[in-house]
């Protein structure tokens, strides 16, 4: 997440849930916010994509390659973690419009039928 942290607009990570080699993190920066889907290869974690409410849904996580059991666990654990946060903070995570793939350099590519579909 250091790639996105800026002195004038700090990146705050409010919740992270992990199952196996997949994770979902709630983040906010200024008035913006969203959820990040992360994957682990070896000891390294990387952000695969950012989205809003779609990453709360176990079906979306399954489409991203997470096993059904892990997707359901991530979804349930994320919901539990978000109950610990203020409703105003949680509302920011829904502001992320659509889905965007995160490239190795930190740039974003939109994911929709006109771009790359979710695998």
Coordinates of C-alpha atoms in Angstrom, one line a residue:
X1 CA 0.0 0.0 0.0
X2 CA 3.0 2.3 0.3
X3 CA 2.8 2.9 -3.5
X4 CA -0.5 4.9 -2.9
X5 CA 0.4 6.7 0.3
X6 CA 1.1 10.4 -0.2
X7 CA 2.1 13.0 2.4
X8 CA -0.7 15.3 1.4
X9 CA -3.3 12.4 1.3
X10 CA -2.5 9.6 3.7
X11 CA -3.8 6.1 2.9
X12 CA -5.6 4.4 5.8
X13 CA -6.2 0.7 5.8
X14 CA -9.0 0.0 8.2
X15 CA -9.5 -3.8 7.9
X16 CA -7.7 -6.7 6.3
X17 CA -9.0 -10.3 6.2
X18 CA -6.9 -13.2 5.0
X19 CA -7.8 -16.7 3.9
X20 CA -5.0 -18.8 2.3
X21 CA -3.3 -16.8 -0.4
X22 CA -6.1 -14.2 -0.8
X23 CA -7.0 -11.2 1.2
X24 CA -9.4 -8.2 1.1
X25 CA -8.5 -4.9 2.6
X26 CA -10.7 -1.9 3.3
X27 CA -9.0 1.4 2.5
X28 CA -9.7 5.1 2.4
X29 CA -7.7 8.1 1.2
X30 CA -9.2 11.6 1.7
X31 CA -12.9 11.4 0.8
X32 CA -12.3 8.3 -1.4
X33 CA -12.3 4.7 -0.4
X34 CA -12.7 1.2 -1.6
X35 CA -11.6 -2.4 -1.1
X36 CA -8.5 -4.1 -2.5
X37 CA -8.2 -7.7 -3.5
X38 CA -4.7 -9.1 -2.7
X39 CA -3.0 -12.3 -3.6
X40 CA 0.1 -13.9 -2.1
X41 CA 2.9 -15.6 -4.1
X42 CA 5.5 -17.0 -1.8
X43 CA 6.2 -14.4 0.9
X44 CA 5.0 -11.5 -1.3
X45 CA 1.6 -9.9 -1.3
X46 CA 0.4 -7.8 -4.2
X47 CA -2.8 -5.9 -4.9
X48 CA -4.6 -7.5 -7.9
X49 CA -7.6 -5.1 -8.1
X50 CA -9.6 -2.4 -6.4
X51 CA -13.4 -2.3 -6.2
X52 CA -16.2 -1.2 -4.0
X53 CA -19.0 -3.4 -2.7
X54 CA -18.3 -6.2 -5.2
X55 CA -15.4 -7.4 -3.1
X56 CA -17.8 -8.1 -0.2
X57 CA -19.6 -10.7 -2.3
X58 CA -18.2 -14.3 -2.1
X59 CA -19.4 -14.9 -5.7
X60 CA -17.1 -12.2 -7.0
X61 CA -14.2 -13.6 -5.0
X62 CA -14.9 -17.0 -6.5
X63 CA -14.7 -15.4 -10.0
X64 CA -11.3 -14.1 -9.1
X65 CA -10.1 -17.6 -8.4
X66 CA -10.7 -18.0 -4.7
X67 CA -12.1 -21.3 -3.6
X68 CA -15.8 -21.4 -2.6
X69 CA -14.9 -22.1 1.1
X70 CA -12.2 -19.3 1.2
X71 CA -14.5 -16.9 -0.6
X72 CA -17.3 -17.4 1.9
X73 CA -14.9 -17.1 4.8
X74 CA -13.4 -13.9 3.4
X75 CA -16.9 -12.4 2.9
X76 CA -18.1 -13.3 6.4
X77 CA -14.9 -12.1 8.1
X78 CA -14.9 -8.8 6.2
X79 CA -18.6 -8.2 7.2
X80 CA -17.6 -8.9 10.8
X81 CA -14.6 -6.6 10.7
X82 CA -16.7 -3.8 9.1
X83 CA -19.2 -3.9 12.0
X84 CA -16.4 -2.6 14.2
X85 CA -16.0 0.5 12.0
X86 CA -18.2 3.6 12.0
X87 CA -21.0 3.6 9.3
X88 CA -19.5 6.7 7.7
X89 CA -16.1 5.0 7.3
X90 CA -17.7 1.9 5.8
X91 CA -19.8 4.0 3.4
X92 CA -16.5 5.3 1.9
X93 CA -15.5 1.8 0.8
X94 CA -18.6 1.7 -1.4
X95 CA -17.6 4.9 -3.3
X96 CA -15.1 3.0 -5.5
X97 CA -16.9 2.9 -8.9
X98 CA -16.5 -0.4 -10.8
X99 CA -13.4 -2.5 -10.7
X100 CA -9.9 -1.7 -11.6
X101 CA -7.0 -4.1 -12.1
X102 CA -3.8 -2.9 -10.4
X103 CA -0.7 -3.3 -12.5
X104 CA 2.7 -4.0 -11.0
X105 CA 3.6 -0.3 -11.2
X106 CA 0.5 0.7 -9.2
X107 CA -1.5 2.0 -12.2
X108 CA -5.1 1.0 -12.7
X109 CA -7.0 -0.5 -15.6
X110 CA -10.8 -0.6 -15.6
X111 CA -12.4 -4.0 -15.6
X112 CA -15.7 -4.1 -17.5
X113 CA -17.0 -5.7 -20.7
X114 CA -15.1 -3.1 -22.8
X115 CA -11.8 -3.9 -21.1
X116 CA -10.5 -7.1 -19.5
X117 CA -13.2 -9.3 -18.0
X118 CA -12.8 -10.8 -14.6
X119 CA -11.4 -14.3 -15.1

